[in-house]
Coordinates of C-alpha atoms and ligand atoms in Angstrom, one line a residue:
M1 CA -24.2 -97.5 -50.5
N2 CA -27.9 -97.2 -49.9
G3 CA -28.4 -100.4 -48.0
S4 CA -32.1 -100.2 -46.9
S5 CA -33.5 -98.8 -50.2
K6 CA -36.7 -100.6 -51.0
A7 CA -36.6 -102.1 -54.5
G8 CA -39.2 -100.7 -56.7
S9 CA -39.8 -97.6 -54.5
L10 CA -40.1 -94.4 -56.4
F11 CA -38.4 -92.6 -53.6
Y12 CA -35.3 -94.6 -52.9
V13 CA -32.1 -92.7 -51.9
T14 CA -29.8 -92.7 -54.9
P15 CA -26.1 -91.9 -54.5
P16 CA -26.4 -88.2 -55.2
L17 CA -29.3 -88.0 -52.7
H18 CA -27.3 -90.0 -50.3
E19 CA -24.6 -87.3 -50.3
K20 CA -27.2 -84.5 -50.2
Y21 CA -29.0 -85.8 -47.1
S22 CA -26.0 -87.6 -45.5
R23 CA -26.0 -85.5 -42.3
Q24 CA -29.7 -86.0 -41.8
M25 CA -29.5 -89.7 -42.5
L26 CA -26.6 -90.2 -40.1
F27 CA -29.0 -89.1 -37.4
K28 CA -30.5 -92.3 -36.0
G29 CA -34.0 -90.9 -35.7
I30 CA -34.1 -90.5 -39.5
S31 CA -31.7 -93.0 -41.2
T32 CA -32.0 -94.0 -44.8
E33 CA -35.4 -95.4 -44.3
G34 CA -36.7 -92.2 -42.8
Q35 CA -35.1 -90.2 -45.6
E36 CA -37.0 -92.3 -48.1
R37 CA -40.2 -91.6 -46.3
L38 CA -39.4 -87.9 -46.3
L39 CA -38.9 -88.0 -50.1
A40 CA -42.3 -89.6 -50.4
S41 CA -44.0 -87.2 -48.1
R42 CA -46.3 -84.3 -48.8
A43 CA -47.3 -81.3 -46.7
V44 CA -49.4 -78.2 -47.1
L45 CA -48.3 -75.0 -45.4
V46 CA -51.0 -72.4 -44.7
G47 CA -49.4 -68.9 -44.7
C48 CA -45.9 -67.9 -45.7
G49 CA -45.0 -65.0 -43.4
A50 CA -42.3 -65.3 -40.8
I51 CA -43.0 -68.8 -39.4
G52 CA -44.2 -70.1 -42.8
A53 CA -41.0 -69.0 -44.6
A54 CA -38.8 -70.6 -42.0
V55 CA -40.9 -73.8 -42.1
A56 CA -40.9 -74.0 -45.9
N57 CA -37.1 -73.5 -45.9
L58 CA -36.5 -76.3 -43.4
L59 CA -38.9 -78.7 -45.1
V60 CA -37.5 -78.2 -48.6
R61 CA -33.9 -78.5 -47.4
A62 CA -34.8 -81.7 -45.6
G63 CA -36.1 -83.2 -48.8
V64 CA -39.8 -83.5 -48.2
G65 CA -41.2 -84.7 -51.5
A66 CA -43.9 -82.1 -52.2
V67 CA -44.8 -78.9 -50.4
R68 CA -47.8 -76.7 -51.3
I69 CA -47.6 -73.1 -49.9
I70 CA -50.8 -71.1 -49.6
D71 CA -50.5 -67.3 -49.0
R72 CA -52.7 -64.3 -49.7
D73 CA -50.2 -61.5 -49.3
F74 CA -47.3 -59.9 -51.1
V75 CA -43.7 -59.1 -50.0
E76 CA -43.1 -55.7 -48.4
P77 CA -40.0 -54.1 -47.0
S78 CA -41.3 -54.5 -43.4
N79 CA -41.3 -58.3 -43.9
L80 CA -37.6 -58.7 -44.5
Q81 CA -36.4 -58.4 -40.9
R82 CA -37.9 -61.9 -40.1
Q83 CA -39.3 -63.5 -43.3
T84 CA -36.1 -65.3 -44.3
L85 CA -37.1 -66.5 -47.8
F86 CA -37.6 -63.0 -49.2
D87 CA -35.2 -60.3 -50.4
E88 CA -35.3 -56.6 -51.4
A89 CA -36.0 -57.4 -55.0
D90 CA -39.1 -59.4 -54.0
A91 CA -40.3 -56.4 -52.0
R92 CA -39.5 -54.0 -54.9
E93 CA -41.5 -56.1 -57.3
A94 CA -44.3 -56.7 -54.7
L95 CA -44.2 -60.4 -55.6
P96 CA -46.9 -62.5 -53.9
K97 CA -45.2 -64.4 -51.1
A98 CA -46.3 -67.8 -52.4
I99 CA -44.6 -67.0 -55.7
A100 CA -41.4 -65.5 -54.3
A101 CA -41.2 -68.5 -51.9
E102 CA -41.7 -71.0 -54.7
R103 CA -38.9 -69.4 -56.7
K104 CA -36.4 -69.3 -53.9
L105 CA -37.2 -72.8 -52.7
R106 CA -36.7 -74.3 -56.1
S107 CA -33.3 -72.7 -56.2
I108 CA -32.5 -74.3 -52.8
N109 CA -33.7 -77.8 -53.7
S110 CA -34.9 -78.5 -57.2
E111 CA -35.9 -82.0 -56.4
V112 CA -38.8 -81.0 -54.2
R113 CA -42.1 -80.3 -55.9
V114 CA -42.9 -76.8 -54.5
E115 CA -46.2 -75.3 -55.4
G116 CA -47.0 -71.7 -54.4
V117 CA -50.7 -70.9 -54.4
V118 CA -51.8 -67.2 -54.2
A119 CA -55.1 -67.4 -52.3
D120 CA -56.8 -66.6 -49.1
L121 CA -57.8 -69.9 -47.4
N122 CA -61.5 -69.8 -46.6
T123 CA -64.6 -72.0 -46.2
R124 CA -65.2 -72.1 -49.9
N125 CA -61.7 -73.3 -51.0
A126 CA -60.5 -75.3 -48.0
D127 CA -61.4 -78.7 -49.5
E128 CA -59.6 -77.8 -52.8
L129 CA -56.5 -76.4 -51.2
L130 CA -56.0 -78.7 -48.2
G131 CA -57.7 -81.9 -49.3
G132 CA -55.4 -84.9 -49.9
F133 CA -52.5 -83.7 -47.8
P134 CA -51.7 -85.9 -44.8
L135 CA -50.2 -83.0 -42.9
I136 CA -51.1 -79.3 -42.5
L137 CA -48.6 -76.8 -41.1
D138 CA -49.5 -73.5 -39.5
G139 CA -47.8 -70.5 -40.9
T140 CA -50.9 -68.2 -40.5
D141 CA -51.1 -64.9 -38.6
N142 CA -54.6 -65.1 -37.4
F143 CA -56.9 -67.3 -35.3
E144 CA -59.8 -67.1 -37.7
T145 CA -57.8 -69.1 -40.2
R146 CA -56.3 -71.4 -37.5
F147 CA -59.8 -72.4 -36.3
L148 CA -60.8 -73.0 -39.9
V149 CA -57.7 -75.3 -40.4
N150 CA -58.5 -77.0 -37.0
D151 CA -62.1 -77.7 -38.2
F152 CA -60.9 -79.1 -41.5
A153 CA -58.2 -81.2 -39.8
V154 CA -60.6 -82.7 -37.2
K155 CA -63.3 -83.3 -39.8
T156 CA -60.9 -85.1 -42.2
N157 CA -58.8 -86.7 -39.5
T158 CA -55.7 -85.0 -40.7
A159 CA -52.7 -84.1 -38.5
W160 CA -51.8 -80.5 -38.2
I161 CA -49.3 -78.5 -36.2
Y162 CA -50.3 -75.2 -34.6
A163 CA -47.6 -72.5 -34.4
A164 CA -47.7 -68.8 -33.5
A165 CA -45.4 -66.1 -32.5
V166 CA -45.8 -62.5 -31.5
A167 CA -43.4 -60.0 -29.9
S168 CA -40.7 -62.3 -28.2
Y169 CA -43.2 -65.1 -27.4
G170 CA -44.2 -68.2 -29.4
I171 CA -46.2 -71.3 -29.0
T172 CA -46.6 -74.6 -30.8
M173 CA -48.5 -77.9 -30.5
T174 CA -49.0 -80.9 -32.6
I175 CA -52.6 -81.9 -33.1
R176 CA -53.7 -85.4 -34.1
P177 CA -57.5 -85.5 -34.2
G178 CA -59.0 -88.0 -31.8
Q179 CA -55.6 -88.7 -30.1
T180 CA -54.6 -85.3 -28.8
A181 CA -56.3 -82.1 -27.8
C182 CA -57.3 -79.9 -30.7
L183 CA -57.1 -76.1 -30.9
A184 CA -60.7 -75.7 -29.9
C185 CA -60.1 -77.9 -26.8
L186 CA -57.6 -75.3 -25.6
L187 CA -59.3 -72.1 -26.7
G188 CA -62.9 -73.2 -26.9
S189 CA -64.5 -70.7 -24.7
S190 CA -62.3 -67.8 -25.8
E191 CA -62.5 -68.4 -29.6
G192 CA -61.9 -65.2 -31.3
A193 CA -61.7 -63.2 -28.0
G194 CA -58.6 -61.8 -26.4
L195 CA -56.4 -62.9 -29.2
E196 CA -56.0 -59.5 -30.9
E197 CA -52.4 -58.9 -30.2
T198 CA -50.6 -59.3 -33.5
C199 CA -47.3 -58.6 -35.1
D200 CA -48.9 -55.4 -36.4
T201 CA -49.6 -54.1 -33.0
V202 CA -46.8 -55.3 -30.7
G203 CA -44.2 -56.4 -33.3
V204 CA -42.3 -59.7 -33.5
L205 CA -38.7 -60.8 -33.2
G206 CA -37.0 -62.9 -35.9
P207 CA -35.4 -65.2 -33.3
V208 CA -38.7 -66.4 -31.7
V209 CA -40.1 -67.1 -35.2
N210 CA -37.2 -69.4 -35.9
V211 CA -37.4 -71.3 -32.6
I212 CA -41.1 -72.0 -33.1
A213 CA -40.7 -73.0 -36.8
S214 CA -37.9 -75.3 -35.9
L215 CA -40.0 -77.1 -33.3
E216 CA -42.8 -77.3 -35.8
V217 CA -40.7 -78.9 -38.5
A218 CA -39.0 -81.3 -36.1
E219 CA -42.5 -82.6 -35.3
A220 CA -43.4 -82.7 -38.9
M221 CA -40.3 -84.8 -39.7
K222 CA -41.3 -87.3 -36.9
L223 CA -44.8 -87.6 -38.4
M224 CA -43.5 -87.9 -42.0
T225 CA -41.0 -90.6 -41.1
G226 CA -43.4 -92.6 -39.0
R227 CA -41.7 -91.8 -35.7
E228 CA -44.9 -90.9 -33.8
S229 CA -43.5 -92.2 -30.6
A230 CA -40.9 -89.4 -30.7
L231 CA -43.6 -86.6 -30.8
H232 CA -43.2 -84.4 -27.8
G233 CA -46.9 -84.5 -26.9
R234 CA -46.7 -81.1 -25.3
M235 CA -47.8 -77.5 -25.8
I236 CA -44.4 -75.8 -25.9
S237 CA -44.1 -72.0 -25.4
C238 CA -41.1 -69.8 -25.1
D239 CA -40.0 -66.3 -24.7
V240 CA -36.7 -65.6 -26.3
W241 CA -36.3 -62.3 -24.5
T242 CA -36.8 -63.6 -20.9
G243 CA -35.4 -67.1 -21.7
H244 CA -38.5 -68.6 -20.2
F245 CA -39.6 -72.0 -21.7
Q246 CA -42.7 -73.9 -20.8
S247 CA -43.9 -77.3 -21.8
V248 CA -47.3 -78.6 -20.6
P249 CA -49.4 -81.6 -21.7
P250 CA -52.5 -80.2 -23.3
E251 CA -55.8 -81.9 -22.1
R252 CA -58.7 -82.7 -24.3
N253 CA -61.9 -81.0 -23.5
P254 CA -64.6 -83.7 -23.1
A255 CA -67.2 -81.2 -24.4
C256 CA -65.0 -79.8 -27.2
R257 CA -67.1 -78.2 -30.0
A258 CA -64.8 -79.5 -32.7
C259 CA -63.2 -82.9 -31.8
V260 CA -66.0 -84.2 -29.6
R261 CA -69.3 -82.6 -30.8
H262 CA -68.1 -82.3 -34.4
E263 CA -69.6 -78.9 -34.8
F264 CA -67.4 -77.3 -37.5
T265 CA -68.6 -73.8 -37.2
Y266 CA -65.6 -72.3 -38.9
L267 CA -65.8 -74.7 -41.8
E268 CA -69.5 -75.1 -42.3
G269 CA -71.0 -72.1 -40.5
E270 CA -72.1 -68.9 -42.1
A271 CA -69.8 -67.9 -44.9
Q272 CA -66.8 -65.9 -43.8
P273 CA -67.1 -62.2 -44.0
H274 CA -66.0 -60.7 -47.3
I275 CA -64.1 -58.0 -45.6
T276 CA -61.4 -58.8 -43.1
M277 CA -58.7 -56.8 -41.3
C278 CA -55.3 -57.5 -42.7
G279 CA -52.5 -55.8 -40.8
R280 CA -52.7 -52.6 -38.8
D281 CA -53.8 -50.3 -41.5
S282 CA -55.2 -52.5 -44.2
V283 CA -58.5 -54.2 -45.2
Q284 CA -58.9 -57.2 -47.4
I285 CA -62.0 -57.4 -49.5
H286 CA -63.1 -60.3 -51.5
E287 CA -66.5 -60.1 -53.0
R288 CA -66.0 -61.6 -56.4
H289 CA -65.8 -65.3 -56.9
R290 CA -64.5 -65.1 -60.4
A291 CA -61.2 -64.2 -62.0
L292 CA -60.5 -60.7 -62.9
D293 CA -58.9 -59.5 -66.1
L294 CA -56.0 -57.5 -64.7
K295 CA -54.9 -56.2 -68.1
A296 CA -58.3 -54.7 -68.9
L297 CA -58.4 -53.2 -65.4
Q298 CA -55.0 -51.7 -65.8
Q299 CA -56.1 -49.9 -69.0
R300 CA -59.2 -48.7 -67.4
L301 CA -57.3 -47.3 -64.4
K302 CA -54.6 -45.7 -66.5
A303 CA -57.3 -43.8 -68.3
T304 CA -58.3 -42.2 -65.0
G305 CA -54.7 -40.9 -64.6
A306 CA -53.9 -43.2 -61.7
E307 CA -50.3 -44.4 -61.2
V308 CA -50.6 -48.2 -61.9
R309 CA -48.0 -50.8 -61.4
Q310 CA -48.4 -54.4 -62.4
N311 CA -46.5 -57.7 -62.3
D312 CA -47.7 -61.2 -63.5
F313 CA -49.7 -61.7 -60.4
L314 CA -51.2 -58.5 -59.2
L315 CA -51.9 -54.9 -60.0
R316 CA -51.3 -52.0 -57.7
F317 CA -52.3 -48.4 -57.8
R318 CA -52.5 -45.4 -55.6
V319 CA -55.4 -43.1 -54.9
P320 CA -53.9 -41.0 -52.1
P321 CA -54.0 -41.6 -49.2
Y322 CA -54.9 -45.2 -50.2
E323 CA -52.9 -47.9 -52.0
I324 CA -54.9 -50.7 -53.6
T325 CA -53.5 -54.0 -54.5
I326 CA -55.6 -56.3 -56.6
F327 CA -55.0 -60.1 -57.3
S328 CA -56.3 -61.9 -60.3
D329 CA -58.8 -63.8 -58.1
G330 CA -60.6 -60.5 -57.5
R331 CA -59.2 -60.1 -54.0
A332 CA -58.0 -56.7 -53.0
I333 CA -55.9 -55.4 -50.2
L334 CA -56.6 -51.7 -49.4
K335 CA -53.9 -50.0 -47.4
G336 CA -54.6 -46.7 -45.6
T337 CA -57.9 -47.5 -44.0
K338 CA -59.4 -49.6 -41.2
D339 CA -62.9 -48.8 -42.2
P340 CA -64.8 -51.5 -44.1
A341 CA -67.2 -49.0 -45.5
V342 CA -64.4 -46.9 -47.1
A343 CA -62.8 -50.1 -48.4
R344 CA -66.1 -51.3 -49.9
S345 CA -66.7 -48.0 -51.7
L346 CA -63.2 -47.8 -53.1
Y347 CA -63.5 -51.4 -54.3
S348 CA -66.8 -50.8 -56.1
K349 CA -65.5 -47.5 -57.5
Y350 CA -62.3 -48.7 -59.0
I351 CA -62.7 -52.5 -59.4
G352 CA -66.4 -53.0 -59.8
A353 CA -69.2 -54.5 -57.7
Ligands
LIG1 ZN1 -61.0 -80.6 -29.4

């Protein structure tokens, strides 16, 4: 029935699980033993946009034991074309993506411990949010966060899988610190430069997101089941519009800032800016490091005559032409401006310094 189950293991494949995962276990690369390892595995996913949602969906269906999902954003109608975990009701309610994802994933596979965390990963909370997970998966939409993840992974000797997509093009690579090239090996001299093309400027197609997420999760499954010899060891890129696929072995940089010189500038350097661009026409501002009482704020704003909407996780109000969304950790996303000075003044006027 479940022949190779280890006696005493908390994560043996019981008859119902055997049925649930039968097609995956019939695959020789996984088998019953691999499934037991998946059930005992844990991974943290940084970002739950398009790639992140596809990754989370595949991980949870595969029966990975525990998945933490970190995301700073909320669901909007423009996400639904490619972010496969979310629906129109999530967008209407402006649910945080981490919460909407957690709810949907629990309904898909209630045996997986899914934990959605509404937060912006940064130098101050990286230890708390990423620490203790043996595998970090990239679902982010920006290189600042990727270099932070790379620094954390190299410093703590944690495997992570880089994945990105924009327009019809995507790229992915598995990084095992000390054994493979890291992200800084590849992009060292151009860190932060020439990487401005984003989904908000040139768009992104759903199909490329799913190709890249699929490659990412296949690699994650090899790592989680101890099949390291099956890792592709390549940097794979593809363009679903032209049909061009490329696969090259990435080379370590013998002078790499991160994995050779151990200079973790993104992790230990000067604190991250409190104001960051967030999409084409939005600014994120995070100057408070303490929780905010959303109820009290709502009453204060209502008294000014502002139109205020609130759910359990955030509060949103409009001050034309701006729309301001505030999370309980004090973070705000201000839509309608690219100007940090405007954002800062709106924040101190309506939320407080
Ligand atoms: Zn490196």
